[in-house]
Coordinates of C-alpha atoms in Angstrom, one line a residue:
X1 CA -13.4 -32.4 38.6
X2 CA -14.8 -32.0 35.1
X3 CA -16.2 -28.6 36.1
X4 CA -12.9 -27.3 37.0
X5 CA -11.4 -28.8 33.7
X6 CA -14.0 -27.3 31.5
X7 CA -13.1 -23.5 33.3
X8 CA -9.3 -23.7 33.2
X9 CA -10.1 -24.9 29.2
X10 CA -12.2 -21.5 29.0
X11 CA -8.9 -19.5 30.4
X12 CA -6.5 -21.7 28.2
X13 CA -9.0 -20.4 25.7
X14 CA -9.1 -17.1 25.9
X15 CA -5.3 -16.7 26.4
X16 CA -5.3 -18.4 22.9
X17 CA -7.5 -15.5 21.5
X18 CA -5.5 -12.8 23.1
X19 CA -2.6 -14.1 21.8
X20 CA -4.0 -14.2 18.4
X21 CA -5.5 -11.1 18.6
X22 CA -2.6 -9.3 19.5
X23 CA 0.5 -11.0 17.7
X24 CA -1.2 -13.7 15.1
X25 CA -3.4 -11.3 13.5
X26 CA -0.4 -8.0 13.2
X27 CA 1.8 -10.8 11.7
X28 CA -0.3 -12.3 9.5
X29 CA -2.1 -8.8 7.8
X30 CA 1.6 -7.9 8.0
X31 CA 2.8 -10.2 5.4
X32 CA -0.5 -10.0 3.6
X33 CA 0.3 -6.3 2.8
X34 CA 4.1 -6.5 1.8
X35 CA 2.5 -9.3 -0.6
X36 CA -0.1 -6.9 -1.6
X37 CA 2.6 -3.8 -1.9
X38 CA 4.9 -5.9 -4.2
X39 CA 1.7 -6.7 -6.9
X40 CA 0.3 -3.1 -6.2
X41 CA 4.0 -0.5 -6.7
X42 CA 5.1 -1.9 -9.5
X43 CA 5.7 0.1 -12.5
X44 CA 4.3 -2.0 -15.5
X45 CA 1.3 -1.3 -17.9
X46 CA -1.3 -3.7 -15.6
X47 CA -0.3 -2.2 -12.4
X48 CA -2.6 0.6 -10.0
X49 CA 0.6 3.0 -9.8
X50 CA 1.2 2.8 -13.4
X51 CA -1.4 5.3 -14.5
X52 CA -0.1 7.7 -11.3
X53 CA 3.1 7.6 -12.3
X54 CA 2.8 7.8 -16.4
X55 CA 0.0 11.0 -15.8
X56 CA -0.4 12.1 -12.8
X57 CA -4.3 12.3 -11.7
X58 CA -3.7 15.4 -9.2
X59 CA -3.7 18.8 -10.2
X60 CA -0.1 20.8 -9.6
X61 CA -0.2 24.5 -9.0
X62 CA 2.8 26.6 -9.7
X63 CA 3.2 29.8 -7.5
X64 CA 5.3 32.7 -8.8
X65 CA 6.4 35.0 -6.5
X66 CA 8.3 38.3 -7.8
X67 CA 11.3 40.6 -6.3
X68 CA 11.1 44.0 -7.2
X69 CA 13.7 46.6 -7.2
X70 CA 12.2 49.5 -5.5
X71 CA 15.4 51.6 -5.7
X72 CA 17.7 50.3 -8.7
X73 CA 19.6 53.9 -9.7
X74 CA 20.3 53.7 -6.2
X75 CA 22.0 50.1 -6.2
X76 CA 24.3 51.1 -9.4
X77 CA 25.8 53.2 -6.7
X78 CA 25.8 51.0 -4.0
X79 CA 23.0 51.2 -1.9
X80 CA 21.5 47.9 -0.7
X81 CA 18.7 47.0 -2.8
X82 CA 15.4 47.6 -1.7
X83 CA 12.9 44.5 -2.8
X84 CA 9.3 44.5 -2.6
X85 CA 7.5 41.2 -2.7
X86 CA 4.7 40.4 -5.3
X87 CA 2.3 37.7 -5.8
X88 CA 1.4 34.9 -6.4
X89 CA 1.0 34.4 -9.9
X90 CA -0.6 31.0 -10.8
X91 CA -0.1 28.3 -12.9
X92 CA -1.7 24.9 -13.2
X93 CA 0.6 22.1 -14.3
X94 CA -0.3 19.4 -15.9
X95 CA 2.4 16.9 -16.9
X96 CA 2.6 13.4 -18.4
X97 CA 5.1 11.5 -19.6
X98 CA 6.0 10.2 -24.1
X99 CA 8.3 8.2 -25.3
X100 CA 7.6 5.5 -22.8
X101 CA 10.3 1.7 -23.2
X102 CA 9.7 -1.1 -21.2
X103 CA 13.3 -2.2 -20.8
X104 CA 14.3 -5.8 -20.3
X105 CA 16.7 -4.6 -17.5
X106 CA 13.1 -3.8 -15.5
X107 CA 13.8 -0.1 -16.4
X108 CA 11.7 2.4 -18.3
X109 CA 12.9 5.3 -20.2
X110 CA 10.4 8.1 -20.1
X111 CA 10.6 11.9 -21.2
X112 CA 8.2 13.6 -19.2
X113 CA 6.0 17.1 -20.6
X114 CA 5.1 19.8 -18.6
X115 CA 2.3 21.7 -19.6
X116 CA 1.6 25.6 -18.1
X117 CA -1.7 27.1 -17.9
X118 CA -2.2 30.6 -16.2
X119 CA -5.0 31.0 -13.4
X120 CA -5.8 34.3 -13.5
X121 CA -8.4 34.1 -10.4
X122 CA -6.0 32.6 -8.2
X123 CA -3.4 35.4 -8.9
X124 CA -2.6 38.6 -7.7
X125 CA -2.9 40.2 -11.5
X126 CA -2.6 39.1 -15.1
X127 CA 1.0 37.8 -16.9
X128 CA 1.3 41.8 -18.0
X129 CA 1.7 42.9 -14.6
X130 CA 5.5 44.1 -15.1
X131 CA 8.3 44.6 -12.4
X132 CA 12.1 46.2 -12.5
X133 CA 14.0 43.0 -12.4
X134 CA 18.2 42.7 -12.6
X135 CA 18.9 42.4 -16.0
X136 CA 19.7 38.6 -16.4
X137 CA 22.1 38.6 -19.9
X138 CA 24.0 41.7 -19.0
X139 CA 25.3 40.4 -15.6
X140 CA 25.9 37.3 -17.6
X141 CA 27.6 39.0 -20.4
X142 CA 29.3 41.2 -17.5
X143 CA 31.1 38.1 -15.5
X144 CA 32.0 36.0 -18.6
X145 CA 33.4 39.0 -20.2
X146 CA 35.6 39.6 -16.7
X147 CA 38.8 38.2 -18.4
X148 CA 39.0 40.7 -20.6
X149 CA 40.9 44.2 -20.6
X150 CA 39.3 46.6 -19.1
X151 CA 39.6 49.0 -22.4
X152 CA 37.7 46.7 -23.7
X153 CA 34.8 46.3 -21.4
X154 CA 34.8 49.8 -21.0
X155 CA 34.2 49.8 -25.2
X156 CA 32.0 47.4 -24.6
X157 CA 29.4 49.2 -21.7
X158 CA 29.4 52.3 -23.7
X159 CA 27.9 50.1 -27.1
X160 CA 25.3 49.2 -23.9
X161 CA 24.7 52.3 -22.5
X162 CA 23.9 53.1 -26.8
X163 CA 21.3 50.5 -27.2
X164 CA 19.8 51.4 -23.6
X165 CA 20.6 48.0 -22.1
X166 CA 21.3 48.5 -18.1
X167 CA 22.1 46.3 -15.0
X168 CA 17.9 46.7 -14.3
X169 CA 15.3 46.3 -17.1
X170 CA 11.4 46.5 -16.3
X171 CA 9.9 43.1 -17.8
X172 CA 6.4 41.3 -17.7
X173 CA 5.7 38.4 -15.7
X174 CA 5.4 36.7 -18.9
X175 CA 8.8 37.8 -20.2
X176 CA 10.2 37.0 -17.3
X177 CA 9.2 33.1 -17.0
X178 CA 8.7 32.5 -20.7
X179 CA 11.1 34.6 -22.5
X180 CA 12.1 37.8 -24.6
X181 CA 14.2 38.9 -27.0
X182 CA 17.4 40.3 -25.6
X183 CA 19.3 42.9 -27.7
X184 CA 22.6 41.9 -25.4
X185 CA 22.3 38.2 -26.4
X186 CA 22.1 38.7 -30.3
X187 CA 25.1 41.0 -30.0
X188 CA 27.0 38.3 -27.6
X189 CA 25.8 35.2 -29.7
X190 CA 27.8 36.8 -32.4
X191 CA 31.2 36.5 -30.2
X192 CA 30.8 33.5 -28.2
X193 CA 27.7 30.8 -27.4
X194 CA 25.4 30.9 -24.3
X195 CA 24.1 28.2 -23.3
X196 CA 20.2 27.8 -22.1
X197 CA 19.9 31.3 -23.5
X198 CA 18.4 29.8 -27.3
X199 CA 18.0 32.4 -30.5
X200 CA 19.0 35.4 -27.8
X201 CA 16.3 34.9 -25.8
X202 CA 16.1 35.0 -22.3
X203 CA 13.7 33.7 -19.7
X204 CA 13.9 31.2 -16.7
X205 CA 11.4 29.2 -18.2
X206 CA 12.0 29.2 -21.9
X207 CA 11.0 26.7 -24.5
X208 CA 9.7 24.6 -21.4
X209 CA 6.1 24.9 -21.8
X210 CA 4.6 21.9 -23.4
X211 CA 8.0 20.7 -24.6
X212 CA 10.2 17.4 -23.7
X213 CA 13.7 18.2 -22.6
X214 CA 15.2 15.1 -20.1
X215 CA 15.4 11.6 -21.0
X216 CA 15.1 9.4 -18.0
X217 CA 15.6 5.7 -17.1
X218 CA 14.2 4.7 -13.9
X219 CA 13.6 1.5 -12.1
X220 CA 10.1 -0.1 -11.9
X221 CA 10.7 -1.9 -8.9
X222 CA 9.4 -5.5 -10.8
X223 CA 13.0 -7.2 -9.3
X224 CA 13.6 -5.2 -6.2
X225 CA 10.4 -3.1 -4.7
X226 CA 12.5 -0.7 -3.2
X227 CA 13.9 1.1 -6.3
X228 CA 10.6 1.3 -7.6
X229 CA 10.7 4.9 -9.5
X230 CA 14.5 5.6 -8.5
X231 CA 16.4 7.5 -11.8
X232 CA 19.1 5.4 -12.9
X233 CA 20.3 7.5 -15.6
X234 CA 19.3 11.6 -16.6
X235 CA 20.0 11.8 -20.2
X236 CA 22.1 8.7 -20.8
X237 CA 24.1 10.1 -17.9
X238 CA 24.6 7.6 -14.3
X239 CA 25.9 10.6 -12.9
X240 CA 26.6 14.4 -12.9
X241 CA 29.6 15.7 -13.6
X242 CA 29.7 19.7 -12.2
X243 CA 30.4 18.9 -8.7
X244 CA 33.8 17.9 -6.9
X245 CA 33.3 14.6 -5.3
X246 CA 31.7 10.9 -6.3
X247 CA 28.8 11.9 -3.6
X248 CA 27.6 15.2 -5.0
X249 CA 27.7 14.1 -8.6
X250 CA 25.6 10.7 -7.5
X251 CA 22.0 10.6 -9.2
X252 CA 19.9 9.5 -6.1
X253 CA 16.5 9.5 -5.8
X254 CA 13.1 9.4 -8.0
X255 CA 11.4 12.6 -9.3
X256 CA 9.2 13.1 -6.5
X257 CA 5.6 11.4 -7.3
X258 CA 6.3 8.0 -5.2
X259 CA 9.2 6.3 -3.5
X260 CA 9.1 3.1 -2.2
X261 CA 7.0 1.3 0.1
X262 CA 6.8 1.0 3.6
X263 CA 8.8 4.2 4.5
X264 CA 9.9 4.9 8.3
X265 CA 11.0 7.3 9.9
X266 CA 14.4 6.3 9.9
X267 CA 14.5 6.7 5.9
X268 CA 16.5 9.6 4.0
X269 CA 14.3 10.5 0.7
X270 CA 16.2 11.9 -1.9
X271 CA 14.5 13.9 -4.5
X272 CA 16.0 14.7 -8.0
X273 CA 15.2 17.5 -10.9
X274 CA 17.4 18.9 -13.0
X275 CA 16.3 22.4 -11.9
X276 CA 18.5 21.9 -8.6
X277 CA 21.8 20.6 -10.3
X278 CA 21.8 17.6 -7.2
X279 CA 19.8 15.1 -5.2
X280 CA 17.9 17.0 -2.5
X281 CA 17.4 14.7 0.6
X282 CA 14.4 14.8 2.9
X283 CA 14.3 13.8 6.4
X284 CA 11.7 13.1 8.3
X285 CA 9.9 15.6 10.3
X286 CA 6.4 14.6 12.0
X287 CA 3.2 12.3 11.2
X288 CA -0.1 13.9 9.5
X289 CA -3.4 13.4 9.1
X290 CA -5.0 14.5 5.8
X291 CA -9.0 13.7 4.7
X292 CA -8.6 10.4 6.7
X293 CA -5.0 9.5 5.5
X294 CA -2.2 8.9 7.4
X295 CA 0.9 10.4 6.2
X296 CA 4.7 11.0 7.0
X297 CA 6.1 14.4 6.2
X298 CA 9.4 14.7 5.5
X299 CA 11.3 18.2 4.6
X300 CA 14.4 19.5 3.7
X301 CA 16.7 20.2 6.4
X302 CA 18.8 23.2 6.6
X303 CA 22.2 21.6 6.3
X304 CA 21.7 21.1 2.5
X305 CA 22.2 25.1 1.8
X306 CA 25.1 25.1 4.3
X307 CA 28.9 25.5 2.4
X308 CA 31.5 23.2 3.1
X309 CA 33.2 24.9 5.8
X310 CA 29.9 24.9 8.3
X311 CA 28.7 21.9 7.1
X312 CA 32.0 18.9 5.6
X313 CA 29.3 17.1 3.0
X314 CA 28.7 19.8 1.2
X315 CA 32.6 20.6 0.3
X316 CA 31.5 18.4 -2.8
X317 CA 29.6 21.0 -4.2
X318 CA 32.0 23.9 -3.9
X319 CA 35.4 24.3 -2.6
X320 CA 35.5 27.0 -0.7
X321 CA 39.6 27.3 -0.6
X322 CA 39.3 28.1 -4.3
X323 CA 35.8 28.7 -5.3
X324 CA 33.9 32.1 -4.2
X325 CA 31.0 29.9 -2.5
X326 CA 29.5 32.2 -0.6
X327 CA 27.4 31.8 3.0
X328 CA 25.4 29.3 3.8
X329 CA 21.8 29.3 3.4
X330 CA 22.6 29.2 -0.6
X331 CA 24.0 27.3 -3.1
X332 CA 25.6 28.4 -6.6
X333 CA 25.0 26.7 -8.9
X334 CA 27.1 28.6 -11.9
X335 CA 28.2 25.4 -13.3
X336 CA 25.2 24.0 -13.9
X337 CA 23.8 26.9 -15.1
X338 CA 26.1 28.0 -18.6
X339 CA 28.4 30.1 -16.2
X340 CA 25.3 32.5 -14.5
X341 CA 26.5 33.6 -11.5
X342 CA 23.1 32.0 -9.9
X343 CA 22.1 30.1 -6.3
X344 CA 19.8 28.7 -5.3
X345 CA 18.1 28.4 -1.8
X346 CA 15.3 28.6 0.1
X347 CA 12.3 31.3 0.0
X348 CA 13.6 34.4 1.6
X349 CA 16.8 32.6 2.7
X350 CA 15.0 30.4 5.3
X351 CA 17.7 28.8 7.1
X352 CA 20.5 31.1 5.8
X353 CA 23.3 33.1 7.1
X354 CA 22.2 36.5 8.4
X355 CA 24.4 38.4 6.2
X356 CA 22.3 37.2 3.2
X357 CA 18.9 38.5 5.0
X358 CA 20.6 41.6 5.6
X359 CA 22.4 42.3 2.2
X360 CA 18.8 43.4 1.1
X361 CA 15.7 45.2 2.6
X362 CA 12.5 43.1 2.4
X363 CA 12.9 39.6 3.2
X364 CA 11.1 38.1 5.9
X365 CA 11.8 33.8 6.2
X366 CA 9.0 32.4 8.2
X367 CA 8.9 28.7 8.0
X368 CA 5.4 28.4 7.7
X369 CA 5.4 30.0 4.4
X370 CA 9.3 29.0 3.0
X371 CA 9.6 25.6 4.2
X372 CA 10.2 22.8 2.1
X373 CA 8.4 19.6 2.5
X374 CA 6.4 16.8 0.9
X375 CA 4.3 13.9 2.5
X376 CA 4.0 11.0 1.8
X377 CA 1.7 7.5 2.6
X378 CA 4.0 5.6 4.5
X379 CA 2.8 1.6 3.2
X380 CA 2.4 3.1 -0.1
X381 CA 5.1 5.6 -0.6
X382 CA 3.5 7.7 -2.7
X383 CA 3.5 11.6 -2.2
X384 CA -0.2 12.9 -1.2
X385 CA 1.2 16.5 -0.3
X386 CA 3.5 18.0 -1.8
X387 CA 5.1 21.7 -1.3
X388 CA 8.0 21.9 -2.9
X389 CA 9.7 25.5 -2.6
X390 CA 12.7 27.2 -4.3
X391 CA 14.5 30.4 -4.7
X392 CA 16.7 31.7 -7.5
X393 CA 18.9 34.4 -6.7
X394 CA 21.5 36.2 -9.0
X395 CA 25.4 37.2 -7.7
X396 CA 25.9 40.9 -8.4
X397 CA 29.6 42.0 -7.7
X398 CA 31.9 44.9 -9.2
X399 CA 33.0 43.7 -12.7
X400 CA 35.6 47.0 -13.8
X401 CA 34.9 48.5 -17.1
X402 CA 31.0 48.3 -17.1
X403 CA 29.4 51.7 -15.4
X404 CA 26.3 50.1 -14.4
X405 CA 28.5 47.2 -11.8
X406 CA 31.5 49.0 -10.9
X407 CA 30.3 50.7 -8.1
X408 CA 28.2 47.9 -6.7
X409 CA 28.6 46.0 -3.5
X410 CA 28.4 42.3 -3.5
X411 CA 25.0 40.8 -2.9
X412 CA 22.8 38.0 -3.7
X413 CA 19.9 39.4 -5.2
X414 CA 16.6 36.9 -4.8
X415 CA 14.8 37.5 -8.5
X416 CA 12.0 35.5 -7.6
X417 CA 10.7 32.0 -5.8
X418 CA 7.8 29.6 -6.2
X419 CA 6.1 26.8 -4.6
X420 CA 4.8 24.0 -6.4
X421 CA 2.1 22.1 -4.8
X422 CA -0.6 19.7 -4.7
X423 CA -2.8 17.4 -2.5
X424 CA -4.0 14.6 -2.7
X425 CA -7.5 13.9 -4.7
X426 CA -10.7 11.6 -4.2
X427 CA -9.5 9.0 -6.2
X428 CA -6.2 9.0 -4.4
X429 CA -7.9 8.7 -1.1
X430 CA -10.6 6.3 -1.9
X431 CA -7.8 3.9 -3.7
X432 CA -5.8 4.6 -0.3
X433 CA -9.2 3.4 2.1
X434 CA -9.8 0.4 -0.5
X435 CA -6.9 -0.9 -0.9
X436 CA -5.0 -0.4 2.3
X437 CA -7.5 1.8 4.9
X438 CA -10.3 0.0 5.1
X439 CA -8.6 -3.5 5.0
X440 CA -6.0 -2.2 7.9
X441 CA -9.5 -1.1 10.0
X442 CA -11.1 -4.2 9.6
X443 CA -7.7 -6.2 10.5
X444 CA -7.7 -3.6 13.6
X445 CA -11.2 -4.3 14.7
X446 CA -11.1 -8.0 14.2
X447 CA -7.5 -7.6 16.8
X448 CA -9.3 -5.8 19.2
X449 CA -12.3 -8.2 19.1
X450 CA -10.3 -11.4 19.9
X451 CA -8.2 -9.6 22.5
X452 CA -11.5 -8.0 24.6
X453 CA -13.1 -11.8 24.1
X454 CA -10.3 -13.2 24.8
X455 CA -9.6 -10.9 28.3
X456 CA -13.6 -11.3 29.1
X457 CA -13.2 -15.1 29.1
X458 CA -10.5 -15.5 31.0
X459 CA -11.2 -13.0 33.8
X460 CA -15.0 -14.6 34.2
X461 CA -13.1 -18.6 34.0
X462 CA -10.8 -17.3 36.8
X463 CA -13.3 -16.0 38.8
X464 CA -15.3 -19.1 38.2
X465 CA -12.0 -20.6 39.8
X466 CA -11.7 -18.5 42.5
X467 CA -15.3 -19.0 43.8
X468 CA -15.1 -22.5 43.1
X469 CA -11.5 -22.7 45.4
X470 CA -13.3 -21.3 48.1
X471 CA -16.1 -23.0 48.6
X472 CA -14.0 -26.4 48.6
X473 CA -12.1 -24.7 51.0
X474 CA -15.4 -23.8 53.1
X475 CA -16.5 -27.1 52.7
X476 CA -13.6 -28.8 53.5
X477 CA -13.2 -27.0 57.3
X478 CA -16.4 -27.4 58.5
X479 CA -15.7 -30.9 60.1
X480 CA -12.9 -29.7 61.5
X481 CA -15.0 -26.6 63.6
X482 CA -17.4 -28.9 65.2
X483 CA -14.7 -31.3 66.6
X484 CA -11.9 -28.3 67.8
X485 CA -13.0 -28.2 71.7
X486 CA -13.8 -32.0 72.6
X487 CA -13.3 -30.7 76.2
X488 CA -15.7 -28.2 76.2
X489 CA -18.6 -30.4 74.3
X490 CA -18.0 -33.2 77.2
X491 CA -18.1 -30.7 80.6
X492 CA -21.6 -29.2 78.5
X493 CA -23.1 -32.5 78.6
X494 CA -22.5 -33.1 81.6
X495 CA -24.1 -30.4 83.4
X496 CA -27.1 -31.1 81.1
X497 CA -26.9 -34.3 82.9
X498 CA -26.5 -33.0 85.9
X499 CA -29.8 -31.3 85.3
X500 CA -31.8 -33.4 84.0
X501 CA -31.2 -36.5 85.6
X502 CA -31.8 -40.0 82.9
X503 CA -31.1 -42.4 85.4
X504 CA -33.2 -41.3 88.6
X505 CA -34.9 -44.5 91.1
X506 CA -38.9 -44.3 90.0
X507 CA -40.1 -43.9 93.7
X508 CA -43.4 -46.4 94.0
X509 CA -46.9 -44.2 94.4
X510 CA -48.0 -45.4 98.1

């Protein structure tokens, strides 16, 4: 009896390891690393993220990649443009942020700095190479200038057509992203102010290298984890103010480096930069593996460049009963942008209607190359991959008066797109495996351990059982065989008596 108490002990036994290998262990190293998350993504001075997010350790690459107009006496009278597609041209970013306040509100005010240094061996050619590019200021000049009679435009285009100023001008990569002097912008600045276009210069990256130019508040997730990094206010502002509705002016999101922790699959990302005039949101898209680290990546869908008419949401950010919004597959972004008849979208109009893919010759979207994504470590939530794409186009349209646009036809002209991009490096991945990967193995190991023990035990205790059952069993009948056929046993005997005789008369020896 003690025997078969000590066995069923050894299944009770086992069942208990099982069962703490497989729920006790997950439920315990489960609240062990939200407890871990909430001291680890926090953003104060002491913290491990703190130095991630005040100067990033990973190295950013910007890559330029240039239109050119292969045929632009040709557009002026209203062919469709011809593009040919150049680059990359490379830039390493590095970026940190100044002005850093520790708020008592658990916020921090930061202005970050981006600083641009060319690669020259991992571009195509150096930042002289020079391409025939749409003339930025005089379309500019052209559409604000709309208004006016068209004597007066037509006064105006011949003063151009004097200083040699035309819808196409041939620039340098380096003109093009850091900025020139623009002959068409001194005269306008005389008349009227353009925005984003300072001391008549021109460029789509002007006075942004190495210079501080949004003011942000964001939380640091010391109250509640979850907004750790989310902007709370862009330049003293809660919210934009270009768009139609509450929704597209909200401010949602954090700037891209980390989100919060423990992000699933279910979770809309929203990303924010002033470059895209709105919150981009991200939606999940597959698990990854890269160097060892598990990741979620999560990429913008195609809706987002959809107008309101295809896609409701978006009627926010342009009416299109009264607004000229164009197709989907771009966004303009005029208001945001000093009244340049800009959009943006994806590379090549990934996504996009066919009528923008066909207003030009030379695009070719392929989502390999033009998709735009970023991944992220899922119990962190910080980015370990990032490629972040985006293409700026300009609206060309008849504008009566000037000779170089009144014979064109109406097209979005791509000017140029780049990727930025990054992955994750060795300190990012060994902080990843010691803090999180290596603990999670050895949590994963130690589950597997208790459950195979556990299993082992209890299938060799019930076969104990088993065996033991039986042989009781087999002991227990044998009594029962040797008395079945009482009948039988006695009719046997009796023949043996009948055989050998016990009880014969001695007969006496004469």
């Amino acid at each position: 009896m003690a025997g078969y108490r000590g066995q069923l002990g050894c299944v009770v036994m086992g069942a208990l390891l099982v069962i703490t290998g497989a729920v006790l262990i997950p439920v315990v190293w489960n609240a062990v690393k939200h407890s871990l998350m909430s001291k680890l993504m926090v953003l104060e001075p002491s913290s491990m993220v703190y130095s991630i997010w005040k100067e990033p350790p990973f190295i950013i690459y910007w890559r330029f990649y240039f239109f050119d107009v292969a045929n632009p006496a040709e557009v002026v009278e209203g062919a469709k443009p011809s593009l040919a597609h150049k680059g990359p041209y490379v830039y390493r970013l590095e970026m940190h942020r100044q002005n850093l306040t520790l708020n008592s509100n658990s916020t921090i005010s930061n202005m970050p700095v981006y600083s641009y240094f060319f690669e020259p061996g991992m571009s195509v050619g150096p930042e002289s190479d020079s391409f025939t590019a749409v003339n930025v200021p005089y379309v500019t000049v052209a559409h604000m200038l709309d208004w006016l009679p068209k004597e007066a435009k037509e006064a105006l285009s011949l003063l151009l057509d004097g200083m040699h100023e035309h819808l196409f001008k041939t620039l340098t990569v380096r003109e093009l992203l850091w900025g020139y002097e623009d002959e068409v912008l001194k005269i306008a600045s005389r008349f009227f102010t353009i925005p984003g276009m300072p001391g008549g210069k021109f460029g789509f990256l002007v006075d942004q290298n190495g210079s501080a130019h949004d003011d942000f508040t964001v939380f640091s997730g010391k109250e509640v984890r979850s907004r750790i990094n989310l902007i709370q206010r862009w330049n003293g502002n809660d919210k934009l103010t270009w768009w139609l509705t509450p929704e597209a002016n909200m401010i949602n999101g954090t700037d891209g480096v980390m989100f919060h922790s423990f992000v699933t699959e279910k979770d809309t990302l929203y990303l924010f930069q002033p470059t895209l005039c709105r919150s981009m949101p991200y939606v999940f898209d597959h698990h990854k593996t890269v160097r060892g680290v598990p990741l979620s990546s999560f990429y913008l869908p195609p809706t987002v460049y959809q107008n309101g008419s295809v896609y409701p949401p978006n009627a926010g950010f342009c009416d299109v009963k009264t607004e000229d919004c164009g197709p989907s597959g771009q966004m303009r972004v005029d208001k945001c942008r000093f009244g340049v008849p800009t959009s943006i979208s994806n590379p090549h109009f990934l996504y996009g209607d066919k009528s923008l893919i066909d207003g030009v010759y030379g695009l070719a979207p392929d989502p390999n190359k033009h998709k735009n994504y970023f991944s992220v470590q899922p119990i962190l939530g910080v980015t370990f991959e990032l490629k972040f794409r985006l293409q700026l186009n300009l609206y060309l349209k008849q504008v009566a008066g000037f000779s170089d646009t009144e014979k064109l036809i109406p097209v979005y002209l791509p000017m140029l797109w780049f990727e930025q991009s990054f992955e994750a490096n060795d300190w990012m991945v060994n902080t990843y495996a010691s803090h999180v990967g290596t603990p999670t193995l050895i949590c994963q190991i130690g589950e597997y351990i208790m459950i195979g023990v556990g299993a082992v035990v209890i299938v060799l205790s019930l076969a104990f059982l088993i065996r033991r059952y039986k042989r009781k069993q087999s002991d227990e009948a044998e009594p029962l065989l040797s008395d079945a056929n009482p009948s039988t046993n006695y009719t046997d005997n009796e023949n043996e008596a009948n055989v050998f005789p016990s009880n014969q008369e001695t007969v006496p020896v004469l």
